mmCIF file of C-alpha atoms in Angstrom:
data_model
loop_
_atom_site.group_PDB
_atom_site.id
_atom_site.type_symbol
_atom_site.label_atom_id
_atom_site.label_comp_id
_atom_site.label_asym_id
_atom_site.label_seq_id
_atom_site.Cartn_x
_atom_site.Cartn_y
_atom_site.Cartn_z
ATOM 1 C CA MET A 901 -0.396 0.260 -0.045
ATOM 2 C CA ILE A 902 3.119 2.600 1.041
ATOM 3 C CA GLU A 903 4.508 1.682 -2.474
ATOM 4 C CA LYS A 904 1.119 2.477 -4.199
ATOM 5 C CA LEU A 905 0.812 5.776 -2.665
ATOM 6 C CA ARG A 906 4.418 6.733 -3.596
ATOM 7 C CA GLN A 907 3.353 6.052 -7.176
ATOM 8 C CA ASN A 908 0.293 7.951 -7.351
ATOM 9 C CA ASP A 909 -1.630 11.066 -6.614
ATOM 10 C CA PHE A 910 -3.878 9.837 -4.404
ATOM 11 C CA SER A 911 -7.279 11.224 -2.660
ATOM 12 C CA LEU A 912 -7.389 10.841 1.320
ATOM 13 C CA VAL A 913 -11.346 9.914 1.963
ATOM 14 C CA LEU A 914 -11.957 9.404 5.930
ATOM 15 C CA SER A 915 -15.371 8.432 7.624
ATOM 16 C CA GLY A 916 -17.940 9.432 10.154
ATOM 17 C CA GLY A 917 -17.557 7.156 13.283
ATOM 18 C CA GLY A 918 -18.241 9.677 15.728
ATOM 19 C CA ALA A 919 -15.137 9.174 18.824
ATOM 20 C CA LEU A 920 -14.109 6.513 16.574
ATOM 21 C CA GLY A 921 -13.086 8.431 14.128
ATOM 22 C CA ILE A 922 -9.729 9.609 16.910
ATOM 23 C CA SER A 923 -8.309 6.772 14.571
ATOM 24 C CA HIS A 924 -8.180 8.576 11.426
ATOM 25 C CA LEU A 925 -5.126 10.161 13.520
ATOM 26 C CA GLY A 926 -2.927 6.897 13.591
ATOM 27 C CA ILE A 927 -3.532 6.280 9.823
ATOM 28 C CA LEU A 928 -2.372 10.220 10.259
ATOM 29 C CA HIS A 929 1.031 9.763 12.076
ATOM 30 C CA ASP A 930 2.617 7.035 9.559
ATOM 31 C CA LEU A 931 0.908 9.043 6.835
ATOM 32 C CA GLU A 932 3.213 11.960 7.706
ATOM 33 C CA LYS A 933 5.613 9.615 9.027
ATOM 34 C CA GLU A 934 6.195 8.106 5.400
ATOM 35 C CA GLY A 935 6.332 11.247 3.913
ATOM 36 C CA LEU A 936 3.287 10.797 2.220
ATOM 37 C CA TYR A 937 0.712 13.266 1.356
ATOM 38 C CA PRO A 938 -3.027 13.649 -0.048
ATOM 39 C CA ILE A 939 -4.137 15.938 -3.225
ATOM 40 C CA GLU A 940 -7.645 16.476 -1.726
ATOM 41 C CA ILE A 941 -9.201 15.112 1.698
ATOM 42 C CA ILE A 942 -12.539 14.096 1.523
ATOM 43 C CA GLY A 943 -14.414 13.854 4.641
ATOM 44 C CA THR A 944 -17.813 13.206 6.640
ATOM 45 C CA SER A 945 -18.831 14.037 9.822
ATOM 46 C CA MET A 946 -15.766 13.369 12.564
ATOM 47 C CA GLY A 947 -13.548 12.357 8.869
ATOM 48 C CA GLY A 948 -14.521 15.645 8.117
ATOM 49 C CA ILE A 949 -12.715 17.821 11.220
ATOM 50 C CA VAL A 950 -9.782 15.853 10.898
ATOM 51 C CA GLY A 951 -9.693 16.574 7.307
ATOM 52 C CA ALA A 952 -10.252 20.110 7.797
ATOM 53 C CA CYS A 953 -6.972 19.937 10.235
ATOM 54 C CA VAL A 954 -5.070 18.448 8.145
ATOM 55 C CA ALA A 955 -6.294 20.422 5.031
ATOM 56 C CA ILE A 956 -5.507 23.611 6.298
ATOM 57 C CA GLY A 957 -1.870 22.127 7.416
ATOM 58 C CA MET A 958 -2.024 21.163 10.963
ATOM 59 C CA LYS A 959 0.213 17.655 11.919
ATOM 60 C CA GLU A 960 -1.229 15.432 13.370
ATOM 61 C CA ALA A 961 -0.063 15.390 17.098
ATOM 62 C CA GLU A 962 -0.930 19.048 16.942
ATOM 63 C CA ILE A 963 -4.775 17.968 15.489
ATOM 64 C CA TYR A 964 -4.326 15.753 18.669
ATOM 65 C CA GLU A 965 -4.454 18.299 21.369
ATOM 66 C CA HIS A 966 -7.349 19.836 19.505
ATOM 67 C CA ILE A 967 -9.066 16.547 19.965
ATOM 68 C CA LYS A 968 -8.428 16.002 23.302
ATOM 69 C CA ASN A 969 -11.295 18.937 23.522
ATOM 70 C CA PHE A 970 -14.227 16.218 22.727
ATOM 71 C CA SER A 971 -13.408 14.731 25.546
ATOM 72 C CA LYS A 972 -15.864 16.875 27.371
ATOM 73 C CA ILE A 973 -18.354 16.389 24.868
ATOM 74 C CA TYR A 974 -20.378 15.189 27.729
ATOM 75 C CA ASN A 975 -20.147 18.973 29.744
ATOM 76 C CA TRP A 976 -22.159 19.854 26.541
ATOM 77 C CA MET A 977 -25.427 17.719 26.700
ATOM 78 C CA LYS A 978 -28.431 19.858 27.412
ATOM 79 C CA PHE A 979 -31.433 18.259 29.442
ATOM 80 C CA SER A 980 -34.307 20.174 28.463
ATOM 81 C CA LEU A 981 -36.866 18.025 26.567
ATOM 82 C CA SER A 982 -38.227 20.725 24.108
ATOM 83 C CA GLY A 983 -35.474 21.464 21.683
ATOM 84 C CA ASN A 984 -34.329 18.624 18.940
ATOM 85 C CA ALA A 985 -30.889 18.117 20.163
ATOM 86 C CA MET A 986 -28.768 16.694 22.913
ATOM 87 C CA ILE A 987 -25.759 18.576 22.231
ATOM 88 C CA ASP A 988 -24.909 22.481 22.491
ATOM 89 C CA ASN A 989 -24.091 23.471 18.957
ATOM 90 C CA ASP A 990 -22.477 27.392 20.213
ATOM 91 C CA LYS A 991 -20.339 25.522 22.587
ATOM 92 C CA ILE A 992 -18.878 23.188 19.539
ATOM 93 C CA ALA A 993 -18.766 26.130 17.301
ATOM 94 C CA LEU A 994 -16.498 28.053 19.306
ATOM 95 C CA ILE A 995 -14.041 25.288 19.218
ATOM 96 C CA PHE A 996 -14.400 25.323 15.560
ATOM 97 C CA GLU A 997 -14.723 28.934 15.326
ATOM 98 C CA GLY A 998 -10.910 28.891 17.228
ATOM 99 C CA LEU A 999 -9.634 26.265 15.529
ATOM 100 C CA PHE A 1000 -10.134 27.768 11.490
ATOM 101 C CA GLY A 1001 -10.994 31.301 12.115
ATOM 102 C CA LYS A 1002 -13.073 32.887 9.272
ATOM 103 C CA ARG A 1003 -11.613 30.536 6.670
ATOM 104 C CA LYS A 1004 -13.701 30.110 4.003
ATOM 105 C CA MET A 1005 -13.378 26.578 1.997
ATOM 106 C CA LYS A 1006 -11.266 28.104 -0.431
ATOM 107 C CA ASP A 1007 -8.556 29.169 2.064
ATOM 108 C CA THR A 1008 -7.260 25.625 2.554
ATOM 109 C CA LYS A 1009 -3.692 24.530 1.521
ATOM 110 C CA THR A 1010 -4.789 21.100 0.319
ATOM 111 C CA PRO A 1011 -8.092 21.052 -1.194
ATOM 112 C CA LEU A 1012 -11.227 19.908 1.265
ATOM 113 C CA LYS A 1013 -14.266 18.643 0.348
ATOM 114 C CA LEU A 1014 -16.888 17.926 3.461
ATOM 115 C CA ILE A 1015 -20.730 15.865 3.056
ATOM 116 C CA ALA A 1016 -23.381 16.766 4.331
ATOM 117 C CA THR A 1017 -27.290 15.648 3.459
ATOM 118 C CA ASN A 1018 -30.135 18.145 2.726
ATOM 119 C CA LEU A 1019 -32.902 17.341 5.344
ATOM 120 C CA PHE A 1020 -35.444 18.450 3.240
ATOM 121 C CA ASN A 1021 -34.859 16.377 0.193
ATOM 122 C CA GLY A 1022 -32.574 13.771 1.487
ATOM 123 C CA HIS A 1023 -30.003 15.587 -0.938
ATOM 124 C CA LYS A 1024 -25.966 14.856 -1.018
ATOM 125 C CA ARG A 1025 -24.515 17.949 -0.698
ATOM 126 C CA VAL A 1026 -20.543 18.704 -0.568
ATOM 127 C CA PHE A 1027 -18.907 21.907 0.116
ATOM 128 C CA THR A 1028 -16.332 22.312 -1.305
ATOM 129 C CA ALA A 1029 -14.258 25.077 -2.892
ATOM 130 C CA LYS A 1030 -16.402 26.888 -5.130
ATOM 131 C CA ASP A 1031 -18.638 27.463 -1.489
ATOM 132 C CA ASP A 1032 -18.530 30.667 -0.557
ATOM 133 C CA VAL A 1033 -18.746 29.239 2.765
ATOM 134 C CA THR A 1034 -16.537 29.308 5.915
ATOM 135 C CA ILE A 1035 -14.439 25.836 7.382
ATOM 136 C CA LYS A 1036 -16.560 26.283 10.530
ATOM 137 C CA ASP A 1037 -20.226 25.965 8.793
ATOM 138 C CA ALA A 1038 -19.345 23.400 6.752
ATOM 139 C CA ILE A 1039 -18.407 21.022 9.547
ATOM 140 C CA LEU A 1040 -21.310 22.321 11.532
ATOM 141 C CA CYS A 1041 -23.722 20.354 9.070
ATOM 142 C CA THR A 1042 -21.001 17.845 8.288
ATOM 143 C CA MET A 1043 -21.374 16.476 11.550
ATOM 144 C CA ALA A 1044 -24.934 17.465 12.959
ATOM 145 C CA ILE A 1045 -26.093 13.855 14.327
ATOM 146 C CA PRO A 1046 -29.980 14.004 14.029
ATOM 147 C CA GLY A 1047 -31.007 14.261 17.305
ATOM 148 C CA ILE A 1048 -27.721 14.232 18.587
ATOM 149 C CA PHE A 1049 -26.731 17.847 17.209
ATOM 150 C CA GLU A 1050 -28.656 21.006 16.314
ATOM 151 C CA GLU A 1051 -29.029 20.627 12.332
ATOM 152 C CA HIS A 1052 -27.287 23.333 10.876
ATOM 153 C CA VAL A 1053 -28.658 26.502 8.472
ATOM 154 C CA VAL A 1054 -26.214 27.486 5.419
ATOM 155 C CA GLU A 1055 -27.443 29.496 2.169
ATOM 156 C CA GLY A 1056 -30.864 29.058 3.066
ATOM 157 C CA GLN A 1057 -31.108 25.368 3.198
ATOM 158 C CA THR A 1058 -30.946 22.937 6.250
ATOM 159 C CA TYR A 1059 -28.001 20.372 6.889
ATOM 160 C CA GLY A 1060 -27.728 17.466 8.813
ATOM 161 C CA ASP A 1061 -24.792 14.585 8.855
ATOM 162 C CA GLY A 1062 -23.169 13.473 5.833
ATOM 163 C CA PHE A 1063 -23.908 10.003 7.117
ATOM 164 C CA LEU A 1064 -26.845 9.858 6.204
ATOM 165 C CA CYS A 1065 -25.945 9.689 2.502
ATOM 166 C CA GLU A 1066 -22.713 8.745 2.045
ATOM 167 C CA ASN A 1067 -20.604 8.425 5.099
ATOM 168 C CA LEU A 1068 -17.168 7.207 3.603
ATOM 169 C CA GLY A 1069 -17.256 9.549 0.676
ATOM 170 C CA VAL A 1070 -14.927 7.808 -2.551
ATOM 171 C CA ASN A 1071 -17.636 9.152 -5.094
ATOM 172 C CA GLU A 1072 -16.431 12.203 -4.432
ATOM 173 C CA ALA A 1073 -12.672 11.655 -5.235
ATOM 174 C CA SER A 1074 -11.134 12.956 -8.267
ATOM 175 C CA CYS A 1075 -7.825 10.632 -7.890
ATOM 176 C CA LYS A 1076 -7.906 7.475 -9.615
ATOM 177 C CA THR A 1077 -6.179 6.323 -6.130
ATOM 178 C CA VAL A 1078 -8.348 6.775 -3.052
ATOM 179 C CA LEU A 1079 -6.764 5.829 0.383
ATOM 180 C CA ALA A 1080 -9.999 5.115 1.911
ATOM 181 C CA VAL A 1081 -10.550 4.585 6.571
ATOM 182 C CA ASP A 1082 -13.248 3.534 7.339
ATOM 183 C CA VAL A 1083 -13.866 3.791 11.585
ATOM 184 C CA LEU A 1084 -17.190 1.912 10.623
ATOM 185 C CA GLY A 1085 -16.068 -0.660 8.864
ATOM 186 C CA GLU A 1086 -16.769 -4.336 8.455
ATOM 187 C CA ASN A 1087 -14.141 -4.275 11.775
ATOM 188 C CA SER A 1088 -16.228 -2.022 13.792
ATOM 189 C CA PHE A 1089 -19.183 -4.555 15.066
ATOM 190 C CA GLU A 1090 -18.941 -8.256 16.828
ATOM 191 C CA LYS A 1091 -19.955 -11.059 14.892
ATOM 192 C CA GLU A 1092 -22.056 -12.261 17.540
ATOM 193 C CA MET A 1093 -25.113 -11.594 19.205
ATOM 194 C CA PRO A 1094 -25.694 -10.221 23.006
ATOM 195 C CA ASP A 1095 -26.184 -13.182 25.708
ATOM 196 C CA ASN A 1096 -29.349 -11.544 25.744
ATOM 197 C CA PHE A 1097 -31.072 -9.716 23.844
ATOM 198 C CA PHE A 1098 -33.707 -8.460 26.263
ATOM 199 C CA LYS A 1099 -31.464 -6.197 28.640
ATOM 200 C CA THR A 1100 -31.417 -2.632 28.046
ATOM 201 C CA ALA A 1101 -27.784 -2.701 28.043
ATOM 202 C CA ASN A 1102 -27.950 -4.827 25.194
ATOM 203 C CA VAL A 1103 -30.771 -3.519 23.415
ATOM 204 C CA MET A 1104 -28.720 -0.180 23.418
ATOM 205 C CA GLU A 1105 -26.192 -2.651 21.823
ATOM 206 C CA MET A 1106 -27.885 -3.682 19.493
ATOM 207 C CA PHE A 1107 -29.199 -0.694 18.178
ATOM 208 C CA GLU A 1108 -25.584 0.927 18.217
ATOM 209 C CA LYS A 1109 -24.625 -2.636 16.223
ATOM 210 C CA SER A 1110 -27.619 -1.808 13.669
ATOM 211 C CA VAL A 1111 -26.916 1.795 12.717
ATOM 212 C CA ARG A 1112 -23.232 0.841 12.125
ATOM 213 C CA LEU A 1113 -23.774 -2.059 9.810
ATOM 214 C CA LEU A 1114 -26.375 -0.064 8.333
ATOM 215 C CA ILE A 1115 -23.764 2.293 7.156
ATOM 216 C CA TYR A 1116 -21.189 0.052 6.684
ATOM 217 C CA ASN A 1117 -23.498 -1.350 4.186
ATOM 218 C CA GLN A 1118 -23.516 1.406 2.751
ATOM 219 C CA SER A 1119 -20.266 2.554 2.184
ATOM 220 C CA LYS A 1120 -19.911 -1.526 0.862
ATOM 221 C CA SER A 1121 -21.989 -0.536 -1.644
ATOM 222 C CA HIS A 1122 -20.600 2.594 -2.259
ATOM 223 C CA ILE A 1123 -17.233 1.078 -3.144
ATOM 224 C CA ALA A 1124 -18.560 -1.934 -5.034
ATOM 225 C CA CYS A 1125 -20.141 0.927 -7.524
ATOM 226 C CA SER A 1126 -16.847 2.914 -7.748
ATOM 227 C CA THR A 1127 -14.417 2.488 -10.880
ATOM 228 C CA LYS A 1128 -11.333 4.024 -8.334
ATOM 229 C CA GLU A 1129 -8.508 2.121 -7.522
ATOM 230 C CA ILE A 1130 -9.422 2.024 -3.079
ATOM 231 C CA LEU A 1131 -7.027 1.069 -0.520
ATOM 232 C CA LEU A 1132 -9.365 0.334 1.870
ATOM 233 C CA ILE A 1133 -8.382 0.891 5.966
ATOM 234 C CA GLU A 1134 -10.667 -0.582 8.345
ATOM 235 C CA PRO A 1135 -9.237 0.245 11.927
ATOM 236 C CA GLU A 1136 -10.911 -2.487 14.508
ATOM 237 C CA THR A 1137 -12.835 -0.156 16.153
ATOM 238 C CA LYS A 1138 -15.594 -2.822 17.326
ATOM 239 C CA GLY A 1139 -14.896 -2.626 21.182
ATOM 240 C CA TYR A 1140 -15.649 1.523 21.208
ATOM 241 C CA LYS A 1141 -18.529 3.327 21.340
ATOM 242 C CA THR A 1142 -19.462 6.264 19.023
ATOM 243 C CA PHE A 1143 -19.286 8.601 21.796
ATOM 244 C CA SER A 1144 -16.706 7.103 23.545
ATOM 245 C CA PHE A 1145 -14.114 10.331 23.500
ATOM 246 C CA HIS A 1146 -12.806 10.410 26.351
ATOM 247 C CA LYS A 1147 -10.768 7.134 25.082
ATOM 248 C CA TYR A 1148 -8.973 9.246 22.694
ATOM 249 C CA GLU A 1149 -5.332 7.859 23.467
ATOM 250 C CA GLU A 1150 -6.683 4.481 23.056
ATOM 251 C CA ILE A 1151 -8.532 5.254 20.188
ATOM 252 C CA ARG A 1152 -6.168 6.766 17.988
ATOM 253 C CA GLN A 1153 -4.222 3.760 18.589
ATOM 254 C CA LEU A 1154 -6.367 1.855 16.564
ATOM 255 C CA GLY A 1155 -5.302 3.554 12.959
ATOM 256 C CA LEU A 1156 -1.086 2.913 13.792
ATOM 257 C CA GLY A 1157 0.362 0.778 12.408
ATOM 258 C CA LEU A 1158 -2.207 -0.188 9.141
ATOM 259 C CA LEU A 1159 -0.498 1.603 6.529
ATOM 260 C CA THR A 1160 1.459 -1.647 4.989
#
């Protein structure tokens, strides 16, 4: 894989997956170590956050320090039943404002594409350098998991998380060679059922597994239909929950050593 990347320009595609997306940092660490840099970056949700940081020139170690802020995500919980989201977007927006300032999608060192979903018509929206949109706003769109984060409005349209349409954005890659990192791939779920499905904890586990299976099959279909040469990496994320941001150190390790 490393030699293939050395010999060809490549697109880097980073999937969504909540805290599991921290494993993208392990991949970035190894790419930097090998002196390999993508021609463009395509990201969805957490992959979009990490990808945007890379696109403006941040190194993996610097991104890791910023990612630690997400370990405090439970401090942003809202307990009102009158709203439509659990997480306070205002606090998250301040973090992204600190990271990206007023930079727009065109103001990156590496071309960046962020995938979101139009919540009115279900269509995919890909934010690129052609859009007069700030990186912060595009990120707030691509990461807006319905019910967890508030939807985000850009140019009069309401957007939600990109995983609803394309969690692994291989279809948006411009290069013939694509390095795709899927943290919700085949290695993100257990291959057996819980002992007792009717225990509340196991019901919740089955719900999360069902979502992972849904996203996995969506991505598998997109890969199968692609005409690109896709170098697929699927970190072993099955032992971690989508919101296990407090385990950032362990999850980062999952992405190390997978470039072969």
